Amino acid sequence: MRYVLLVQYDGTGFSGFQKQKKGERTVQGELERAAAEIFGTPTRVSASGRTDAGVHARGQVADLIGETSVPPERLFLCFNRILPPDLRVLASAAAPEGFDCTRAVKKKTYAYTFYHAPAELPLLERYAVRVPVCPDIERMRSAARLLTGEHDFKAFSATGSSAKTTVRTVYGITVGKRTEAGAEIFRIAVTGNGFLYNMVRILAGELVSIGCGKGIDDIERAFETGDRRLVAKTMPARGLTLEQVDYGFPLFGEKE
Amino acid sequence: MRYVLLVQYDGTGFSGFQKQKKGERTVQGELERAAAEIFGTPTRVSASGRTDAGVHARGQVADLIGETSVPPERLFLCFNRILPPDLRVLASAAAPEGFDCTRAVKKKTYAYTFYHAPAELPLLERYAVRVPVCPDIERMRSAARLLTGEHDFKAFSATGSSAKTTVRTVYGITVGKRTEAGAEIFRIAVTGNGFLYNMVRILAGELVSIGCGKGIDDIERAFETGDRRLVAKTMPARGLTLEQVDYGFPLFGEKE
């Protein structure tokens, strides 16, 4: 039987989702170790997609095949008795017939959080990145509108990416801001049908740079030329969170 | 010259504010180590009040006496070059004549954060505590009104507390709630003229318990009898943050 899992993790202590050969600590490795204990046999766990070292997930989706008498909706409890505290399964269910949690993805939403303050803020630094200049939110929102839609995002991906096509559709980018104890905290949320390697962290970097004065015309030129050098540098992993994976129907009933 | 510092820390890695004899890692210890390096002489650093092991601070206020040619408003930068990443000075200034950051406190605000979810949430657990039953917010708000005002809070403090009087004034308690990825996240903010040992963590526990069905009349009986056993147990330290210390005038100019 195939099961789907709703998974949350603090990425700080993981070398990313994907299992590494050298025995580094990964989300997949921890999930597969727990699954092997629950099902009594080596069990492969797949996800909607990988996340890099240090990237967090609030609502990652994973699936696996196994046999157990535990009701599907209660399987997540078995995982949480085994998993380390920085990784939890929030819900579980029987997968729909023929479901594949990687291929069936319709939309994903990532959030990138950064802030401006006179010093690094210890209560924010785990999940956000400090920027030395306070960006202009209206400039960022103008740039976000230009980045929305179907485009060739080649210039917005790490070089050496092996994707077959670099065309992706960004359905929407929102830029929010709140003030807390003297800090201006920004949150960029990006929803798309898929993302190239490092794409959200590069988009976030470009929005911050444009908010701080970089030419907004660079976006059009980057789309036309595919030249990575026209675009800002990749933002650090710890500001990035995979918020939600959307399959076009609810996988976990009311729990989502 | 006396300086005041606005200090933020993630309490997870500290054995509280106050320096310990056994050489445990404390906020005061780290600040005094940095101050000794900056001023070239052993320097005592005091705070508005102690925080317990594991308690966080967004806006703790500290003071110290030292001589340096660095302008008071830039002294915080010297500290941040030395301090560990979980402790930062956000602003510095010359203290007013005769100022004492412990005795001059007018009001303090603490926040306690907890949440209800089907499992512990790795992205919340560092600064919040999971409760197994979802409390009723209107019951909590009714209880918060009863706790507001001048009362003898003896029953709401850890036994063995050495305070001369157990009468304190709570100026206000707000109970907020937001929903995030299926979790109900609650934040209790308490402002008072001072707090007994463990008082905010006990108040938070009592509000959660009343929200989950404990009799609201227990509050009046606890005020009358001072009996600690009538009141809920102390909540864990990691949900508590010292948000703000108020002296009745701005210490750091615009930076506050």
Coordinates of C-alpha atoms in Angstrom, one line a residue:
Chain A
M1 CA 0.0 0.0 0.0
R2 CA 1.2 3.5 -0.8
Y3 CA 1.1 6.2 1.9
V4 CA 1.5 9.9 1.8
L5 CA 3.1 11.9 4.6
L6 CA 2.9 15.6 5.4
V7 CA 6.4 16.5 6.8
Q8 CA 7.9 19.5 8.6
Y9 CA 11.5 20.0 9.4
D10 CA 14.0 22.6 10.7
G11 CA 16.7 22.4 8.0
T12 CA 19.5 23.8 10.2
G13 CA 20.8 20.3 11.2
F14 CA 20.3 18.5 7.9
S15 CA 22.5 18.2 4.8
G16 CA 19.3 18.6 2.7
F17 CA 16.5 16.2 1.9
Q18 CA 18.3 13.8 -0.3
K19 CA 20.2 10.9 1.2
Q20 CA 24.0 11.3 0.8
K21 CA 26.5 8.6 0.2
K22 CA 28.9 9.7 2.9
G23 CA 26.4 9.1 5.7
E24 CA 25.6 12.8 6.3
R25 CA 22.4 13.5 8.2
T26 CA 19.5 14.0 5.8
V27 CA 15.7 14.2 6.0
Q28 CA 15.3 11.2 3.6
G29 CA 17.8 9.2 5.6
E30 CA 15.9 9.8 8.9
L31 CA 12.5 9.1 7.3
E32 CA 13.8 5.9 5.8
R33 CA 15.4 4.8 9.0
A34 CA 12.1 5.3 10.8
A35 CA 10.1 3.6 8.0
A36 CA 12.4 0.5 8.1
E37 CA 11.8 0.2 11.8
I38 CA 8.0 0.6 11.4
F39 CA 7.6 -1.8 8.4
G40 CA 10.4 -4.2 9.3
T41 CA 12.0 -3.9 5.9
P42 CA 14.2 -1.4 4.0
T43 CA 11.7 1.3 2.7
R44 CA 12.3 4.0 0.1
V45 CA 10.8 7.4 0.9
S46 CA 10.4 10.0 -1.9
A47 CA 9.4 13.6 -1.6
S48 CA 7.7 16.3 -3.8
G49 CA 11.2 17.5 -4.5
R50 CA 14.6 17.9 -2.8
T51 CA 15.4 20.8 -0.5
D52 CA 19.0 21.9 -0.1
A53 CA 21.1 21.8 3.0
G54 CA 19.8 24.3 5.5
V55 CA 16.4 24.9 3.8
H56 CA 13.4 24.4 6.0
A57 CA 10.0 22.8 5.2
R58 CA 6.7 23.6 6.8
G59 CA 4.6 21.3 4.5
Q60 CA 6.8 18.9 2.5
V61 CA 4.9 15.9 1.0
A62 CA 6.5 12.5 0.9
D63 CA 5.3 9.0 0.0
L64 CA 6.4 5.4 0.5
I65 CA 5.2 1.8 0.0
G66 CA 4.7 -0.5 3.0
E67 CA 2.4 -3.0 4.7
T68 CA 1.1 -2.4 8.2
S69 CA -2.1 -2.9 10.2
V70 CA -1.9 0.6 11.5
P71 CA -4.8 2.8 10.0
P72 CA -3.3 5.1 7.4
E73 CA -4.5 8.2 9.3
R74 CA -2.6 7.1 12.4
L75 CA 0.7 6.1 10.7
F76 CA 2.2 9.5 11.4
L77 CA 2.2 8.8 15.1
C78 CA 4.5 5.8 14.6
F79 CA 7.0 8.0 12.8
N80 CA 7.0 10.6 15.5
R81 CA 7.9 8.0 18.1
I82 CA 11.1 7.4 16.2
L83 CA 12.1 10.6 14.5
P84 CA 14.4 13.2 15.9
P85 CA 12.8 16.5 17.3
D86 CA 13.8 18.6 14.2
L87 CA 11.7 16.3 11.9
R88 CA 8.0 15.5 12.3
V89 CA 5.2 13.9 10.3
L90 CA 2.1 16.0 10.8
A91 CA -0.4 13.8 8.9
S92 CA -0.6 10.6 7.0
A93 CA -3.1 9.0 4.6
A94 CA -3.5 6.3 2.0
A95 CA -2.3 7.6 -1.4
P96 CA -4.7 7.8 -4.3
E97 CA -4.4 5.0 -6.9
G98 CA -1.3 5.5 -9.0
F99 CA -0.1 8.5 -7.1
D100 CA 3.5 9.7 -7.3
C101 CA 4.3 12.6 -5.0
T102 CA 7.1 13.9 -7.2
R103 CA 5.4 13.8 -10.6
A104 CA 1.9 14.7 -9.5
V105 CA 2.9 18.2 -8.1
K106 CA 0.8 21.0 -9.5
K107 CA 2.1 24.0 -7.5
K108 CA 4.7 24.7 -4.8
T109 CA 5.0 27.7 -2.5
Y110 CA 8.3 28.8 -1.0
A111 CA 8.8 31.7 1.4
Y112 CA 12.0 33.6 1.8
T113 CA 12.4 35.7 5.0
F114 CA 14.9 38.5 5.5
Y115 CA 15.1 41.6 7.7
H116 CA 16.8 45.0 8.2
A117 CA 18.1 45.8 11.7
P118 CA 21.1 47.5 13.3
A119 CA 22.5 44.1 14.2
E120 CA 21.9 40.4 13.6
L121 CA 18.8 39.5 15.7
P122 CA 19.4 36.2 17.6
L123 CA 15.6 35.5 17.7
L124 CA 15.3 35.7 13.9
E125 CA 18.7 34.4 12.5
R126 CA 17.7 30.8 12.5
Y127 CA 15.0 31.3 9.9
A128 CA 15.9 34.6 8.3
V129 CA 18.8 36.6 6.9
R130 CA 19.8 40.2 7.7
V131 CA 20.3 42.6 4.8
P132 CA 22.6 45.6 5.4
V133 CA 20.4 48.1 3.5
C134 CA 16.6 48.4 3.9
P135 CA 15.0 47.6 0.5
D136 CA 12.1 49.7 -0.9
I137 CA 9.0 47.5 -0.8
E138 CA 7.3 49.2 -3.8
R139 CA 10.4 48.6 -6.0
M140 CA 10.4 44.9 -4.9
R141 CA 6.7 44.6 -5.7
S142 CA 7.2 46.1 -9.2
A143 CA 10.0 43.6 -9.8
A144 CA 7.8 40.8 -8.5
R145 CA 5.2 41.6 -11.1
L146 CA 7.8 41.4 -13.9
L147 CA 9.0 38.0 -12.6
T148 CA 5.5 36.5 -12.5
G149 CA 4.2 34.5 -15.5
E150 CA 5.8 31.9 -17.9
H151 CA 9.5 32.8 -18.5
D152 CA 12.8 31.1 -19.3
F153 CA 14.4 31.3 -15.8
K154 CA 17.8 30.1 -17.0
A155 CA 19.6 33.2 -15.7
F156 CA 17.9 32.6 -12.3
S157 CA 19.3 29.2 -11.7
A158 CA 22.6 27.9 -10.5
T159 CA 25.0 27.0 -13.3
G160 CA 25.3 23.3 -14.0
S161 CA 21.6 22.6 -13.4
S162 CA 20.6 19.5 -15.3
A163 CA 16.9 20.5 -16.0
K164 CA 15.7 19.6 -19.5
T165 CA 13.9 22.9 -19.9
T166 CA 14.5 26.1 -18.0
V167 CA 11.0 27.5 -18.7
R168 CA 8.8 27.7 -15.6
T169 CA 5.6 29.4 -14.6
V170 CA 5.5 31.6 -11.6
Y171 CA 1.8 32.0 -10.6
G172 CA 2.4 34.8 -8.1
I173 CA 5.0 36.5 -5.8
T174 CA 3.9 38.4 -2.7
V175 CA 6.1 40.7 -0.7
G176 CA 5.0 41.4 2.9
K177 CA 6.6 43.5 5.6
R178 CA 6.1 43.8 9.3
T179 CA 7.9 45.8 12.0
E180 CA 9.0 44.0 15.2
A181 CA 11.1 45.6 18.0
G182 CA 12.8 48.0 15.6
A183 CA 13.4 45.5 12.8
E184 CA 11.8 45.6 9.4
I185 CA 11.0 41.9 8.5
F186 CA 10.2 41.0 4.9
R187 CA 8.6 37.8 3.6
I188 CA 8.6 36.9 -0.1
A189 CA 6.2 34.1 -1.0
V190 CA 6.6 32.5 -4.5
T191 CA 4.2 30.1 -6.0
G192 CA 5.1 28.2 -9.2
N193 CA 4.6 25.0 -11.2
G194 CA 8.2 24.1 -10.4
F195 CA 11.6 25.7 -9.6
L196 CA 15.1 25.4 -11.0
Y197 CA 18.1 24.7 -8.8
N198 CA 18.5 27.7 -6.3
M199 CA 15.8 29.6 -8.3
V200 CA 13.9 30.9 -5.3
R201 CA 17.1 32.0 -3.4
I202 CA 18.2 33.8 -6.6
L203 CA 14.8 35.4 -7.1
A204 CA 14.9 36.6 -3.5
G205 CA 18.4 38.0 -4.0
E206 CA 17.3 39.9 -7.2
L207 CA 14.3 41.4 -5.4
V208 CA 16.4 42.6 -2.5
S209 CA 19.0 44.1 -4.9
I210 CA 16.3 45.8 -6.9
G211 CA 14.8 47.1 -3.7
C212 CA 18.2 48.6 -2.9
G213 CA 18.7 50.3 -6.2
K214 CA 19.7 47.7 -8.9
G215 CA 18.1 48.4 -12.3
I216 CA 14.7 46.8 -12.8
D217 CA 15.5 46.4 -16.5
D218 CA 18.0 43.7 -15.7
I219 CA 15.1 41.3 -15.3
E220 CA 14.0 41.6 -19.0
R221 CA 17.6 41.3 -20.1
A222 CA 18.2 38.2 -18.0
F223 CA 15.1 36.6 -19.5
E224 CA 16.3 37.4 -23.0
T225 CA 20.0 36.4 -22.6
G226 CA 19.8 33.7 -19.9
D227 CA 23.0 35.3 -18.4
R228 CA 23.4 34.4 -14.8
R229 CA 25.8 37.3 -14.3
L230 CA 23.0 39.9 -14.8
V231 CA 21.2 38.6 -11.7
A232 CA 22.0 39.0 -8.0
K233 CA 23.8 36.4 -6.0
T234 CA 22.1 33.5 -4.3
M235 CA 20.7 34.2 -0.8
P236 CA 21.7 31.9 2.1
A237 CA 19.7 28.7 2.6
R238 CA 18.4 29.4 6.2
G239 CA 16.0 32.1 5.0
L240 CA 14.1 29.6 2.7
T241 CA 11.1 27.5 3.7
L242 CA 9.1 25.1 1.5
E243 CA 5.7 26.2 2.7
Q244 CA 3.2 24.1 0.7
V245 CA 2.9 21.5 -2.0
D246 CA -0.4 21.5 -4.0
Y247 CA -1.6 18.5 -6.0
G248 CA -4.9 20.0 -7.0
F249 CA -6.9 18.0 -4.4
P250 CA -6.5 17.5 -0.7
L251 CA -4.3 14.5 0.3
F252 CA -4.9 14.6 4.1
G253 CA -8.6 15.5 4.4
E254 CA -9.3 18.2 6.9
K255 CA -5.8 18.2 8.4
E256 CA -4.4 20.4 5.6
Chain B
M1 CA 30.6 56.9 32.4
R2 CA 27.5 54.7 32.6
Y3 CA 26.1 53.2 29.4
V4 CA 22.8 51.4 28.7
L5 CA 22.5 48.6 26.2
L6 CA 19.5 47.1 24.5
V7 CA 20.1 43.3 24.4
Q8 CA 18.5 40.4 22.5
Y9 CA 19.3 36.7 23.0
D10 CA 18.1 33.3 22.1
G11 CA 17.9 31.7 25.6
T12 CA 18.3 28.1 24.3
G13 CA 22.0 27.9 24.9
F14 CA 22.2 30.0 28.1
S15 CA 21.9 28.9 31.7
G16 CA 19.9 32.2 32.2
F17 CA 21.0 35.8 32.5
Q18 CA 22.8 35.7 35.9
K19 CA 26.5 34.6 36.1
Q20 CA 26.9 31.1 37.7
K21 CA 29.7 30.1 39.9
K22 CA 30.4 26.8 38.1
G23 CA 31.3 28.5 34.9
E24 CA 28.1 27.7 33.1
R25 CA 27.3 29.8 30.0
T26 CA 25.3 32.9 30.9
V27 CA 24.2 36.1 29.2
Q28 CA 25.8 38.2 32.0
G29 CA 29.0 36.1 31.7
E30 CA 29.3 36.7 27.9
L31 CA 28.5 40.4 28.2
E32 CA 31.1 40.9 31.0
R33 CA 33.7 39.0 28.9
A34 CA 33.1 41.3 25.9
A35 CA 33.0 44.4 28.2
A36 CA 36.3 43.5 29.8
E37 CA 37.9 43.2 26.3
I38 CA 36.4 46.6 25.2
F39 CA 37.3 48.5 28.3
G40 CA 40.5 46.7 29.2
T41 CA 39.3 46.1 32.8
P42 CA 36.9 43.8 34.6
T43 CA 33.4 45.3 34.1
R44 CA 30.2 44.5 35.9
V45 CA 27.1 44.3 33.7
S46 CA 23.6 44.5 35.3
A47 CA 20.2 44.0 33.7
S48 CA 16.6 45.1 34.3
G49 CA 16.2 41.7 35.9
R50 CA 17.3 38.1 35.5
T51 CA 15.8 35.7 33.1
D52 CA 15.8 31.9 33.8
A53 CA 17.7 29.3 31.9
G54 CA 16.1 28.8 28.4
V55 CA 14.1 32.1 28.5
H56 CA 14.6 34.4 25.5
A57 CA 14.8 38.2 25.4
R58 CA 13.9 40.5 22.5
G59 CA 14.5 43.7 24.4
Q60 CA 16.4 43.2 27.6
V61 CA 18.1 46.3 29.0
A62 CA 21.5 46.3 30.7
D63 CA 23.9 48.8 32.0
L64 CA 27.6 49.1 32.9
I65 CA 30.3 51.7 33.8
G66 CA 33.3 52.1 31.6
E67 CA 35.6 54.6 29.9
T68 CA 36.1 54.6 26.1
S69 CA 36.5 57.1 23.3
V70 CA 33.9 55.3 21.2
P71 CA 30.7 57.4 21.0
P72 CA 28.0 55.9 23.2
E73 CA 25.6 55.4 20.2
R74 CA 28.3 53.2 18.5
L75 CA 29.4 51.2 21.5
F76 CA 27.0 48.4 20.6
L77 CA 29.1 47.7 17.4
C78 CA 32.1 46.9 19.6
F79 CA 30.1 44.3 21.6
N80 CA 28.8 42.6 18.4
R81 CA 32.3 42.0 17.1
I82 CA 33.0 39.9 20.2
L83 CA 29.7 38.4 21.3
P84 CA 28.5 34.9 20.2
P85 CA 25.8 34.8 17.5
D86 CA 23.0 34.0 20.0
L87 CA 23.6 37.2 21.8
R88 CA 23.5 40.7 20.3
V89 CA 23.5 44.4 21.5
L90 CA 20.9 46.2 19.3
A91 CA 21.6 49.8 20.6
S92 CA 23.7 51.7 23.1
A93 CA 23.5 55.1 24.7
A94 CA 24.8 57.2 27.6
A95 CA 22.7 56.5 30.7
P96 CA 20.8 59.4 32.3
E97 CA 22.3 60.9 35.5
G98 CA 21.9 58.4 38.4
F99 CA 20.3 55.8 36.3
D100 CA 20.0 52.2 37.6
C101 CA 18.6 49.7 35.0
T102 CA 17.3 47.4 37.7
R103 CA 15.7 49.8 40.1
A104 CA 14.3 52.3 37.5
V105 CA 12.1 49.8 35.7
K106 CA 8.5 51.0 35.4
K107 CA 6.9 48.2 33.4
K108 CA 8.0 44.9 31.8
T109 CA 6.2 42.9 29.1
Y110 CA 6.7 39.2 28.7
A111 CA 5.2 37.0 25.9
Y112 CA 4.4 33.3 26.2
T113 CA 3.8 31.3 23.0
F114 CA 2.2 27.9 22.8
Y115 CA 0.3 26.0 20.1
H116 CA -2.0 23.2 19.4
A117 CA -1.2 20.8 16.5
P118 CA -1.3 17.0 15.8
A119 CA 2.5 16.8 16.5
E120 CA 5.3 18.9 17.7
L121 CA 6.2 21.4 15.0
P122 CA 10.0 21.6 14.4
L123 CA 9.7 25.1 13.1
L124 CA 7.9 26.3 16.3
E125 CA 9.4 24.2 19.1
R126 CA 12.5 26.4 19.7
Y127 CA 10.3 29.4 20.9
A128 CA 6.9 27.8 21.7
V129 CA 5.4 24.8 23.6
R130 CA 2.8 22.4 22.2
V131 CA -0.3 21.8 24.3
P132 CA -2.2 18.5 23.8
V133 CA -5.7 20.1 24.0
C134 CA -6.8 23.2 22.1
P135 CA -7.8 25.8 24.8
D136 CA -10.9 28.0 24.4
I137 CA -9.7 31.6 23.7
E138 CA -12.7 33.3 25.3
R139 CA -12.3 31.4 28.5
M140 CA -8.6 32.4 28.5
R141 CA -9.6 36.0 27.9
S142 CA -12.1 36.0 30.8
A143 CA -9.4 34.6 33.1
A144 CA -6.9 37.2 31.9
R145 CA -9.3 39.9 33.0
L146 CA -9.5 38.4 36.5
L147 CA -5.7 38.3 36.7
T148 CA -5.3 41.9 35.7
G149 CA -4.9 44.6 38.4
E150 CA -3.1 44.8 41.8
H151 CA -3.2 41.4 43.5
D152 CA -1.2 39.2 45.9
F153 CA 0.3 36.8 43.4
K154 CA 1.9 34.5 46.1
A155 CA 0.0 31.5 44.7
F156 CA 1.4 32.3 41.2
S157 CA 5.1 32.1 42.2
A158 CA 7.6 29.3 42.7
T159 CA 7.8 28.3 46.3
G160 CA 10.9 29.5 48.1
S161 CA 10.8 32.9 46.3
S162 CA 12.6 35.5 48.5
A163 CA 10.6 38.6 47.4
K164 CA 9.7 41.0 50.3
T165 CA 6.1 41.4 49.1
T166 CA 4.1 39.2 46.7
V167 CA 1.8 42.0 45.7
R168 CA 2.2 43.0 42.0
T169 CA 0.3 45.0 39.5
V170 CA -0.5 43.5 36.1
Y171 CA -1.5 46.3 33.8
G172 CA -2.8 44.1 31.0
I173 CA -2.9 40.6 29.6
T174 CA -3.7 40.0 25.9
V175 CA -4.4 36.6 24.4
G176 CA -3.9 36.4 20.6
K177 CA -4.3 33.5 18.2
R178 CA -3.3 32.8 14.6
T179 CA -3.6 29.7 12.4
E180 CA -0.5 28.6 10.4
A181 CA -0.3 25.4 8.4
G182 CA -3.0 23.6 10.5
A183 CA -1.6 24.7 13.9
E184 CA -3.4 27.1 16.2
I185 CA -0.7 29.4 17.7
F186 CA -1.5 31.4 20.8
R187 CA 0.5 34.3 22.3
I188 CA -0.1 35.7 25.7
A189 CA 1.5 39.1 26.5
V190 CA 1.6 40.2 30.1
T191 CA 2.6 43.7 31.2
G192 CA 3.2 44.4 34.8
N193 CA 5.3 46.6 37.3
G194 CA 7.2 43.5 38.2
F195 CA 7.0 39.7 38.3
L196 CA 7.6 37.1 41.0
Y197 CA 9.9 34.1 40.3
N198 CA 8.3 31.9 37.5
M199 CA 5.1 34.1 37.7
V200 CA 4.6 34.6 33.9
R201 CA 5.1 30.9 33.2
I202 CA 2.6 30.0 36.0
L203 CA 0.1 32.6 34.7
A204 CA 0.4 31.1 31.2
G205 CA -0.1 27.6 32.6
E206 CA -3.2 28.7 34.5
L207 CA -4.6 30.4 31.4
V208 CA -4.1 27.3 29.3
S209 CA -5.6 25.1 32.0
I210 CA -8.7 27.4 32.3
G211 CA -9.0 27.4 28.5
C212 CA -9.1 23.6 28.7
G213 CA -11.8 23.5 31.4
K214 CA -10.2 24.2 34.8
G215 CA -12.5 26.2 37.1
I216 CA -12.1 30.0 36.6
D217 CA -13.1 30.5 40.3
D218 CA -9.7 29.0 41.3
I219 CA -8.1 32.4 40.5
E220 CA -10.1 34.2 43.2
R221 CA -9.4 31.4 45.7
A222 CA -5.7 31.5 44.8
F223 CA -5.5 35.2 45.5
E224 CA -7.3 34.8 48.8
T225 CA -5.3 31.8 50.1
G226 CA -1.9 32.2 48.4
D227 CA -2.0 28.4 47.9
R228 CA 0.3 27.4 45.0
R229 CA -1.5 24.1 44.7
L230 CA -4.7 25.7 43.5
V231 CA -2.9 26.9 40.4
A232 CA -1.6 25.1 37.3
K233 CA 1.9 23.9 36.9
T234 CA 4.8 26.1 35.5
M235 CA 5.1 26.1 31.7
P236 CA 8.5 25.3 30.1
A237 CA 11.0 28.1 29.8
R238 CA 11.4 28.0 26.0
G239 CA 7.9 29.5 25.3
L240 CA 8.8 32.7 27.3
T241 CA 10.3 35.9 25.9
L242 CA 11.1 39.1 27.7
E243 CA 9.7 41.5 25.1
Q244 CA 10.2 45.0 26.4
V245 CA 11.4 46.9 29.5
D246 CA 9.8 50.4 30.0
Y247 CA 11.5 53.1 32.1
G248 CA 8.9 55.8 31.4
F249 CA 11.2 57.6 28.9
P250 CA 13.1 56.5 25.8
L251 CA 16.7 55.3 26.6
F252 CA 17.9 54.8 23.0
G253 CA 16.2 57.7 21.1
E254 CA 14.7 56.6 17.8
K255 CA 16.1 53.1 17.8
E256 CA 13.5 51.8 20.2

